[in-house]
Amino acid sequence: MAATAAANPTISSISITRLSSLSPPSHHFNKLISHLLKPIPKPLHVTHSKNPLSDIIRETTKNLDNNSLYFNDDDDKPREECGVVGIYGDPEASRLCYLALHALQHRGQEGAGIVCVHDNVLQSVTGVGLVSEVFNESKLDKLPGDIAIGHVRYSTAGSSMLKNVQPFVAAYRFGSVGVAHNGNLVNYQALRAELEENGSIFNTSSDTEVVLHLIAISKARPFLLRIVEACEKLEGAYSMVFLTEDKLVAVRDPFGFRPLVMGRRSNGAVVFASETCALDLIEATYEREVYPGEVIVVDKEGVQSLCLMPHPEPKSCIFEHIYFALPNSIVFGRSVYESRRTFGEILATEAPVDCDVVIAVPDSGVVAALGYAAKAGVAFQQGLIRSHYVGRTFIEPSQKIRDFGVKLKLSPVRAVLEGKRVVVVDDSIVRGTTSSKIVRLIKEAGAKEVHMRIASPPIIGSCYYGVDTPSAEELISNRMNVEEIREFIGSDSLAFLPLDSLKKLLGNESSNFCYACFSGKYPVEPKGKVKRVGDFLDDGLSGSMESIDGGWLQGTRNQKGVVNRTLNWEQEINFSK
């Protein structure tokens, strides 16, 4: 884990590092970009920052066909809101940004955008869809310059999607600014109400727009101090990158809920990204995390680092290691692969069962399943094959197919499963509906027994810090004990990763992580209502389209009667009215 400000004097003081001279772009990247770029038409908008913010958001998307099934690629899982990238000092900044967003595509598939600086003008391309669908050669040609920021996100479905696609760009009295944000502000509603009372006009439903308004009304000089002044009013989770005519700024909230790392290319270009996997693709060397509460400014003078504000003990999101981040990333100073493998080993030790084969729910359960199999001394095999060509909308035949959405995505391997006692390792259970379909799928393929092992503790609380989770009433672990969940999903046994064992694994750093979704105890209490992020169709497989937009989670005032036991527990949370 990266050290805190107390152990890193550079956070609270200004340090200058000169950028080395830039080398010309390599043939490697030109070849890679040409291979990846595909001219797929999508809702798209190109704008200059001299236009008002409303110009960015006028386009809408068509409603889905009534005969189609809306299918969420993440099934019954929490969903990360987005990933961010920032690059300073590379003549191919936008193209490198494009590649980095590819590496972060798992953090958001609904929309993507890049903003760059050319001739002191901020130029933006945003669109709905995957990175490869939003961008092509002609679009990237419109984004010259050596400074760029990028963003991938989940957003609500329907006509409100495009207007919330970041980065946002706005012009104000001191110039222009672009921002890309990963996280969620728990005091967004109060801040927006106050700003609107004073005459601010909002064009999106995103909490990120609040940050732009706070910067615009700030009288502080220089720009860095306007960011600091704005962030002092924010509560909740934010890892952000800002872009001006001559600066790239990275900032992370005092608790460090969401990840943000810093790296450097061989030509001296500075790179920020949500995960190190983005650095790897563009051949940037990982240097360190952006520390909780830190602001880093990169300009022609070099790299300046200072402390945003005195900050408490870090509370980094443990779900980055459980589900969100790619296994090849280093997040919060730890290898995600090693964390997940150890989670599986703990499950094999603390919840053993006689079995013939260990399989995973791909892809996020694979590494934990490898750890379980190795510890248990049982063969790991591919019992479920995932289709990576599943889109978002399907025409379902008139004769209904049971568990249609799961069958589109996961195919059982009868040769592996038939007649076997099978351990199935998955990363989490949210509503439980997808787990029940997976168990049924495996049993229909001939498995004699199905034993579910979950590489996380039971999820009993909603997240307010940038993760899309259902309300507490919808979380199956908040309504049922483990035995009741086992009966619901139809498995022969069920075990979760014990929370105490998870904390023991983290050792001295265990207090630096947020476990609110497992305990109901929130480091920063939500104030009033908190806007939900992402789409939240039931089970991610079916549901009313009208129910998607405008979901609000009630903030909690206190917790009473919280009892946590690993395999048999109950919990009660009082929600504010």
XYZ file of C-alpha atoms in Angstrom:
577
model
C 0.000 0.000 0.000
C 1.306 3.387 -0.804
C 2.372 5.401 2.190
C 0.215 8.204 3.513
C 1.107 11.862 3.588
C 2.833 11.569 6.922
C 5.350 9.203 5.424
C 5.636 11.110 2.166
C 6.793 14.675 2.702
C 6.495 15.353 -1.040
C 2.717 15.441 -0.670
C 2.697 18.458 1.599
C 5.399 20.355 -0.244
C 6.093 21.387 -3.823
C 8.490 19.169 -5.729
C 9.615 19.859 -9.297
C 10.729 17.171 -11.739
C 11.855 18.301 -15.189
C 10.432 16.445 -18.150
C 13.005 14.974 -20.484
C 12.972 15.763 -24.174
C 10.315 14.012 -26.198
C 11.131 11.307 -28.710
C 9.121 10.771 -31.906
C 6.187 8.335 -31.809
C 7.114 4.718 -32.344
C 6.020 2.491 -35.199
C 4.663 0.091 -32.556
C 1.827 2.400 -31.612
C 0.935 3.426 -35.156
C 0.614 -0.248 -36.087
C -1.366 -1.108 -32.963
C -3.808 1.781 -33.412
C -4.367 0.947 -37.077
C -5.192 -2.611 -36.061
C -7.676 -1.586 -33.389
C -9.473 1.279 -35.099
C -12.697 0.358 -36.854
C -14.997 2.911 -38.511
C -18.238 1.881 -36.726
C -20.885 4.635 -36.814
C -22.184 5.680 -33.389
C -23.801 8.751 -31.845
C -20.856 11.124 -31.754
C -20.150 14.741 -31.091
C -17.060 16.862 -31.627
C -16.895 20.173 -29.844
C -14.513 22.933 -28.864
C -14.393 24.164 -25.291
C -15.316 27.644 -26.461
C -18.857 26.312 -26.901
C -21.122 26.201 -23.847
C -21.494 22.869 -22.083
C -25.016 22.466 -23.450
C -23.621 22.070 -26.962
C -21.994 18.831 -25.926
C -25.176 17.131 -24.847
C -27.859 17.802 -27.433
C -27.694 14.506 -29.255
C -29.857 11.658 -28.005
C -29.908 7.952 -28.619
C -32.700 5.844 -29.981
C -34.816 3.671 -27.729
C -34.287 -0.043 -27.928
C -36.578 -2.061 -30.173
C -39.602 -3.396 -28.310
C -38.945 -6.918 -29.600
C -35.436 -6.954 -28.198
C -34.123 -8.156 -24.863
C -31.908 -5.640 -23.066
C -28.980 -7.589 -21.680
C -26.348 -6.237 -19.326
C -22.906 -7.654 -19.898
C -22.100 -7.714 -16.203
C -25.049 -9.819 -15.096
C -25.902 -9.701 -11.418
C -22.758 -7.832 -10.363
C -21.851 -4.481 -8.894
C -20.723 -2.191 -11.691
C -17.836 0.226 -11.619
C -18.833 3.637 -12.931
C -15.804 4.494 -15.044
C -12.109 4.674 -15.782
C -9.963 7.760 -16.400
C -6.721 8.537 -18.234
C -4.521 11.631 -18.456
C -1.394 12.138 -20.596
C 0.983 15.101 -20.705
C 3.953 15.650 -22.989
C 3.507 13.163 -25.834
C 2.894 14.258 -29.436
C 0.467 11.352 -29.816
C -1.367 12.006 -26.560
C -4.873 11.358 -27.898
C -3.884 8.094 -29.590
C -2.148 6.857 -26.482
C -5.200 7.930 -24.518
C -7.320 5.883 -26.904
C -5.194 2.788 -26.285
C -5.238 3.328 -22.519
C -9.034 3.531 -22.604
C -9.052 0.198 -24.420
C -7.161 -1.276 -21.487
C -9.750 0.206 -19.112
C -12.775 -0.893 -21.148
C -13.806 -3.333 -18.397
C -14.539 -0.336 -16.164
C -17.251 0.991 -18.474
C -18.733 0.070 -21.824
C -21.571 2.574 -22.244
C -19.647 5.612 -23.439
C -16.177 6.988 -24.073
C -14.556 10.347 -24.693
C -11.225 12.100 -25.179
C -10.341 15.789 -24.785
C -7.044 17.212 -26.026
C -5.396 20.632 -26.297
C -4.430 22.087 -29.669
C -3.485 25.721 -30.261
C -4.751 26.573 -26.747
C -8.214 25.208 -27.583
C -9.720 22.167 -25.867
C -11.145 19.784 -28.461
C -13.457 16.932 -27.534
C -14.838 13.741 -29.068
C -17.425 11.804 -27.060
C -19.803 9.044 -28.042
C -21.959 6.178 -26.875
C -20.571 2.655 -27.073
C -17.228 0.911 -26.779
C -13.962 2.759 -27.320
C -13.513 1.039 -30.709
C -17.036 2.107 -31.719
C -16.646 5.745 -30.707
C -13.205 6.356 -32.254
C -11.621 5.753 -35.625
C -8.694 7.243 -37.539
C -10.613 10.310 -38.704
C -11.866 11.086 -35.210
C -8.407 10.798 -33.679
C -7.021 13.021 -36.437
C -9.278 15.748 -35.023
C -7.530 15.438 -31.645
C -3.940 16.655 -32.153
C -1.800 17.905 -29.318
C 0.484 16.626 -26.567
C -1.986 16.806 -23.638
C -5.140 14.684 -23.386
C -7.581 13.170 -20.913
C -9.992 10.292 -21.505
C -12.919 8.541 -19.880
C -14.963 5.347 -20.172
C -18.208 4.990 -18.237
C -21.369 3.189 -17.433
C -24.392 5.436 -17.709
C -28.145 5.213 -17.597
C -29.768 3.787 -20.679
C -32.005 5.679 -23.092
C -31.886 9.291 -24.223
C -29.898 10.492 -21.210
C -26.763 8.499 -22.076
C -24.787 10.831 -24.333
C -25.154 13.952 -22.250
C -23.470 12.228 -19.314
C -20.528 10.863 -21.309
C -17.287 12.442 -20.130
C -14.877 14.194 -20.224
C -16.931 17.332 -19.682
C -15.569 20.560 -21.172
C -16.581 24.090 -20.189
C -15.414 27.641 -20.781
C -15.383 30.173 -17.933
C -13.862 33.583 -17.238
C -10.298 32.311 -16.691
C -10.196 29.976 -19.689
C -11.344 26.445 -20.436
C -11.272 23.254 -18.414
C -12.006 19.602 -19.062
C -12.598 16.960 -16.399
C -12.939 13.176 -16.185
C -14.179 11.750 -12.892
C -14.280 8.290 -11.325
C -16.346 8.099 -8.152
C -19.519 9.482 -6.612
C -20.148 12.570 -4.467
C -22.335 11.874 -1.446
C -23.203 15.582 -0.999
C -23.998 16.135 -4.686
C -27.650 16.953 -4.091
C -26.902 19.620 -1.482
C -24.143 21.196 -3.590
C -26.304 21.297 -6.693
C -29.229 22.838 -4.808
C -26.959 25.542 -3.412
C -25.462 26.307 -6.822
C -28.858 26.441 -8.511
C -30.104 28.750 -5.777
C -27.291 31.109 -6.766
C -28.128 30.959 -10.471
C -26.111 28.032 -11.836
C -27.713 26.153 -14.722
C -27.055 22.413 -15.024
C -27.159 20.520 -18.295
C -26.487 16.969 -17.060
C -27.496 14.721 -14.191
C -23.868 13.929 -13.404
C -22.296 14.952 -10.111
C -19.129 15.775 -12.065
C -20.763 18.912 -13.428
C -20.917 20.271 -9.870
C -17.113 20.281 -9.830
C -16.981 22.457 -12.956
C -19.415 24.953 -11.435
C -17.401 25.130 -8.206
C -14.226 25.828 -10.182
C -15.989 28.475 -12.278
C -17.280 30.443 -9.264
C -13.990 30.248 -7.364
C -12.054 33.516 -7.123
C -8.816 31.777 -6.163
C -5.734 32.118 -8.372
C -3.918 30.212 -9.848
C -5.958 27.369 -11.341
C -4.541 24.843 -8.886
C -6.041 26.729 -5.959
C -9.432 26.809 -7.662
C -9.347 23.019 -7.806
C -8.321 22.839 -4.150
C -11.099 25.234 -3.148
C -13.655 23.216 -5.133
C -12.507 19.884 -3.715
C -12.690 21.172 -0.152
C -16.472 21.294 -0.639
C -16.738 17.770 -2.021
C -17.580 14.733 0.085
C -17.343 11.178 -1.133
C -15.223 9.454 -3.760
C -13.378 11.171 -6.571
C -10.341 10.330 -8.632
C -10.231 13.050 -11.291
C -8.037 14.350 -14.082
C -8.355 17.965 -15.255
C -7.134 19.573 -18.450
C -6.501 23.250 -19.207
C -4.762 24.986 -22.088
C -1.346 24.192 -20.605
C -1.789 21.886 -17.602
C -2.780 18.369 -16.632
C -3.989 17.952 -13.033
C -4.734 14.736 -11.131
C -6.551 14.712 -7.798
C -7.735 11.993 -5.441
C -10.148 12.327 -2.540
C -8.771 12.292 1.032
C -10.010 8.752 1.687
C -8.633 7.373 -1.580
C -11.765 5.355 -2.323
C -11.096 4.936 -6.047
C -7.692 4.108 -7.570
C -5.472 6.465 -9.555
C -1.873 5.728 -10.538
C 0.969 7.703 -12.087
C 3.486 6.499 -14.648
C 5.986 7.806 -17.170
C 6.878 6.888 -20.733
C 10.460 6.638 -21.943
C 10.156 10.035 -23.643
C 9.279 11.677 -20.337
C 5.521 11.903 -20.901
C 3.551 11.695 -17.643
C 0.541 9.362 -17.537
C -2.306 8.996 -15.024
C -4.769 6.106 -15.153
C -7.270 4.239 -13.037
C -5.219 1.031 -13.287
C -1.684 0.008 -14.156
C -2.935 -2.211 -17.004
C -3.445 1.025 -18.974
C 0.180 2.007 -18.362
C 1.374 -1.401 -19.563
C -0.346 -1.131 -22.938
C 1.166 2.249 -23.802
C 4.612 1.285 -22.451
C 4.566 3.628 -19.470
C 6.434 2.637 -16.333
C 4.415 2.583 -13.133
C 5.875 5.018 -10.597
C 3.356 5.248 -7.770
C -0.215 5.918 -6.732
C -1.663 9.373 -6.551
C -1.913 9.508 -2.779
C -5.220 10.074 -0.982
C -5.750 13.821 -0.657
C -3.022 14.658 -3.183
C -3.098 17.079 -6.110
C -0.501 16.635 -8.868
C -0.003 19.369 -11.476
C 1.969 18.688 -14.664
C 2.970 21.562 -16.943
C 6.036 22.902 -18.763
C 7.720 23.536 -15.407
C 7.535 19.840 -14.471
C 5.542 17.897 -11.885
C 4.245 19.589 -8.757
C 2.743 17.634 -5.883
C 0.963 18.942 -2.808
C -1.537 17.880 -0.202
C -5.140 18.763 -1.019
C -6.143 18.822 2.645
C -5.387 16.966 5.873
C -6.854 13.536 5.362
C -7.912 10.680 7.637
C -6.989 7.026 7.380
C -7.362 5.829 3.745
C -10.461 3.788 2.903
C -9.679 2.248 -0.466
C -12.404 0.163 -2.119
C -11.721 -3.518 -1.436
C -13.979 -4.494 -4.350
C -11.269 -3.341 -6.750
C -9.351 -6.439 -5.674
C -12.408 -8.677 -5.566
C -13.985 -7.839 -8.920
C -13.423 -4.522 -10.705
C -9.726 -4.357 -11.579
C -8.004 -6.581 -14.107
C -5.838 -9.341 -12.565
C -2.687 -7.931 -14.201
C -3.112 -4.545 -12.489
C -1.446 -3.221 -9.374
C -4.153 -1.446 -7.357
C -3.563 0.316 -4.026
C -0.007 -1.005 -4.123
C -1.095 -4.671 -4.314
C -1.207 -7.235 -7.103
C -4.843 -7.952 -7.949
C -3.895 -11.428 -9.184
C -2.193 -12.355 -5.923
C -5.122 -11.039 -3.883
C -7.690 -13.105 -5.782
C -5.571 -16.232 -5.753
C -5.211 -15.937 -1.977
C -8.978 -15.404 -1.604
C -9.451 -18.795 -3.267
C -6.862 -20.438 -1.039
C -8.636 -19.102 2.050
C -11.958 -20.538 0.824
C -10.358 -23.960 0.262
C -8.928 -23.887 3.784
C -11.953 -22.563 5.653
C -14.779 -24.078 3.599
C -13.464 -27.371 2.171
C -15.724 -29.907 0.470
C -15.165 -33.245 -1.251
C -15.163 -32.589 -4.982
C -13.903 -33.913 -8.308
C -13.319 -30.688 -10.181
C -13.039 -26.920 -9.546
C -14.442 -24.499 -12.100
C -14.895 -20.718 -12.225
C -17.614 -18.354 -13.310
C -15.589 -16.514 -15.966
C -13.907 -14.204 -16.100
C -13.712 -12.619 -12.647
C -13.835 -15.917 -10.732
C -10.954 -17.594 -12.566
C -7.997 -16.523 -10.434
C -9.754 -17.313 -7.139
C -10.724 -20.721 -8.568
C -7.077 -21.381 -9.436
C -6.149 -20.611 -5.845
C -8.912 -22.866 -4.493
C -7.933 -25.766 -6.760
C -4.235 -25.509 -5.908
C -4.910 -25.436 -2.177
C -7.468 -28.246 -2.314
C -5.291 -30.398 -4.567
C -8.104 -30.786 -7.106
C -7.906 -30.175 -10.843
C -9.093 -26.812 -12.174
C -10.941 -27.084 -15.473
C -13.000 -24.869 -17.755
C -16.505 -26.018 -16.957
C -18.121 -22.813 -18.221
C -17.148 -21.145 -21.490
C -17.926 -17.444 -21.787
C -18.907 -15.854 -25.071
C -16.994 -12.622 -25.585
C -19.165 -11.608 -28.521
C -22.315 -10.832 -26.577
C -23.754 -7.421 -27.381
C -26.383 -5.432 -25.550
C -29.608 -6.297 -27.400
C -31.013 -9.585 -28.684
C -34.066 -10.774 -30.576
C -35.545 -13.545 -28.425
C -37.566 -16.241 -30.211
C -41.292 -16.273 -29.616
C -40.932 -19.578 -27.785
C -39.287 -18.463 -24.569
C -35.921 -19.900 -23.645
C -35.353 -20.332 -19.906
C -32.381 -18.403 -18.553
C -31.921 -16.904 -22.006
C -29.494 -14.164 -20.933
C -27.170 -16.510 -19.029
C -27.183 -19.084 -21.816
C -26.176 -16.421 -24.321
C -23.130 -15.656 -22.258
C -22.145 -18.924 -20.528
C -22.014 -22.423 -22.015
C -21.432 -25.490 -19.807
C -18.910 -28.141 -20.853
C -20.671 -31.463 -20.311
C -17.410 -33.452 -20.581
C -16.081 -31.577 -17.543
C -19.266 -31.554 -15.466
C -21.205 -34.747 -16.109
C -21.303 -37.060 -13.101
C -18.907 -34.827 -11.131
C -18.996 -33.143 -7.745
C -18.271 -29.583 -8.841
C -16.964 -26.600 -6.867
C -17.953 -23.352 -8.595
C -15.976 -20.251 -7.606
C -17.485 -16.820 -8.237
C -16.398 -13.391 -7.019
C -19.685 -12.259 -5.424
C -23.440 -12.724 -5.104
C -25.596 -9.585 -5.345
C -29.275 -10.393 -5.953
C -28.681 -14.121 -6.332
C -30.745 -14.484 -9.476
C -27.805 -15.108 -11.805
C -26.208 -17.560 -9.363
C -29.389 -19.633 -9.344
C -29.387 -19.760 -13.142
C -25.721 -20.795 -13.232
C -26.333 -23.605 -10.717
C -29.293 -24.827 -12.783
C -27.193 -24.658 -15.965
C -24.446 -26.799 -14.427
C -26.868 -29.368 -13.035
C -28.631 -29.636 -16.382
C -25.202 -30.469 -17.861
C -25.087 -33.550 -15.612
C -23.194 -32.410 -12.494
C -23.861 -34.707 -9.506
C -23.283 -31.938 -6.931
C -22.718 -28.174 -7.181
C -20.891 -26.382 -4.364
C -20.739 -22.591 -4.624
C -17.730 -20.777 -3.156
C -17.816 -16.972 -3.184
C -14.504 -15.062 -3.054
C -15.947 -12.130 -1.088
C -17.955 -11.659 2.101
C -21.756 -11.313 1.817
C -22.790 -7.923 0.388
C -25.320 -6.349 2.741
C -25.037 -2.610 1.990
C -25.250 -0.327 -1.019
C -22.166 1.556 -2.124
C -22.248 5.366 -2.271
C -18.717 5.831 -3.579
C -18.931 5.175 -7.309
C -20.096 1.564 -7.511
C -23.522 0.663 -8.847
C -25.166 -1.679 -6.335
C -28.867 -2.267 -5.766
C -30.649 -0.924 -2.707
C -30.105 -2.873 0.509
C -33.586 -4.350 0.224
C -32.611 -5.968 -3.097
C -29.351 -7.493 -1.811
C -29.993 -11.157 -1.096
C -27.418 -11.316 1.712
C -29.215 -8.488 3.482
C -32.474 -10.483 3.461
C -31.340 -14.075 3.930
C -28.760 -16.009 5.876
C -26.323 -18.302 4.071
C -28.485 -21.406 4.316
C -31.481 -19.543 2.926
C -29.354 -18.222 0.050
C -28.123 -21.765 -0.643
C -31.712 -22.966 -0.922
C -32.595 -20.020 -3.161
C -29.796 -20.614 -5.670
C -30.172 -24.400 -5.491
C -26.591 -25.378 -4.697
C -25.594 -28.317 -2.491
C -23.437 -26.068 -0.329
C -22.489 -22.399 -0.170
C -19.678 -20.521 1.558
C -18.468 -16.926 1.458
C -14.999 -15.531 2.115
C -15.039 -14.617 5.835
C -14.623 -10.880 6.430
C -12.238 -11.514 9.338
C -10.047 -13.694 7.118
C -10.030 -10.987 4.440
C -8.848 -8.415 6.975
C -6.239 -10.829 8.332
C -4.854 -11.284 4.823
C -4.465 -7.517 4.439
C -2.532 -7.387 7.724
C -1.469 -3.962 8.927
C -3.121 -2.380 5.894
C -6.580 -3.801 6.652
C -7.746 -0.543 8.250
C -6.894 1.291 4.996
C -9.750 -0.356 3.086
C -13.480 0.330 2.891
C -15.751 -2.603 3.792
C -19.047 -0.676 3.868
C -20.790 -3.061 1.451
C -19.986 -5.929 3.827
C -20.572 -4.206 7.179
C -22.997 -1.324 6.562
C -20.545 1.052 8.243
C -19.766 4.001 5.964
C -16.557 6.096 6.221
C -18.445 9.114 4.800
C -22.152 9.123 5.609
C -24.413 10.014 2.662
C -26.376 13.220 3.178
C -29.953 13.028 1.983
C -30.344 11.114 -1.264
C -27.422 9.958 -3.361
C -27.748 9.569 -7.124
C -27.262 5.982 -8.189
C -24.691 5.359 -10.880
C -25.021 3.054 -13.835
C -28.022 1.171 -15.074
C -29.785 -1.137 -12.674
C -31.985 -3.532 -14.567
C -33.092 -6.453 -12.426
C -30.352 -9.075 -12.554
C -28.824 -7.192 -15.492
C -30.785 -9.499 -17.794
C -34.334 -8.213 -17.995
C -36.550 -5.507 -16.613
C -38.612 -2.454 -17.375
C -36.790 0.192 -19.363
C -38.849 2.836 -17.570
C -37.264 1.784 -14.277
C -33.706 2.594 -15.347
C -33.429 6.353 -15.210
C -33.542 8.478 -12.082
C -32.908 5.887 -9.372
C -32.102 7.308 -5.953
C -30.621 5.603 -2.932
C -31.618 6.733 0.534
C -28.718 7.813 2.703
C -28.225 6.040 6.045
C -28.385 7.833 9.369
C -27.247 5.065 11.664
C -26.894 1.327 11.979
C -28.499 -0.726 14.714
C -28.246 -4.387 15.559
C -25.464 -5.086 13.076
C -24.283 -8.659 13.557
C -21.704 -10.176 11.239
C -21.036 -13.906 11.224
C -19.342 -15.640 8.379
C -21.789 -18.404 7.482
C -24.880 -17.587 9.534
C -25.775 -14.018 10.320
C -28.530 -11.403 10.253
C -28.380 -7.647 9.917
C -30.749 -4.733 10.309
C -30.103 -1.254 8.907
C -32.360 1.719 9.509
C -32.632 3.941 6.428
C -33.472 7.626 6.586
C -36.889 8.604 5.273
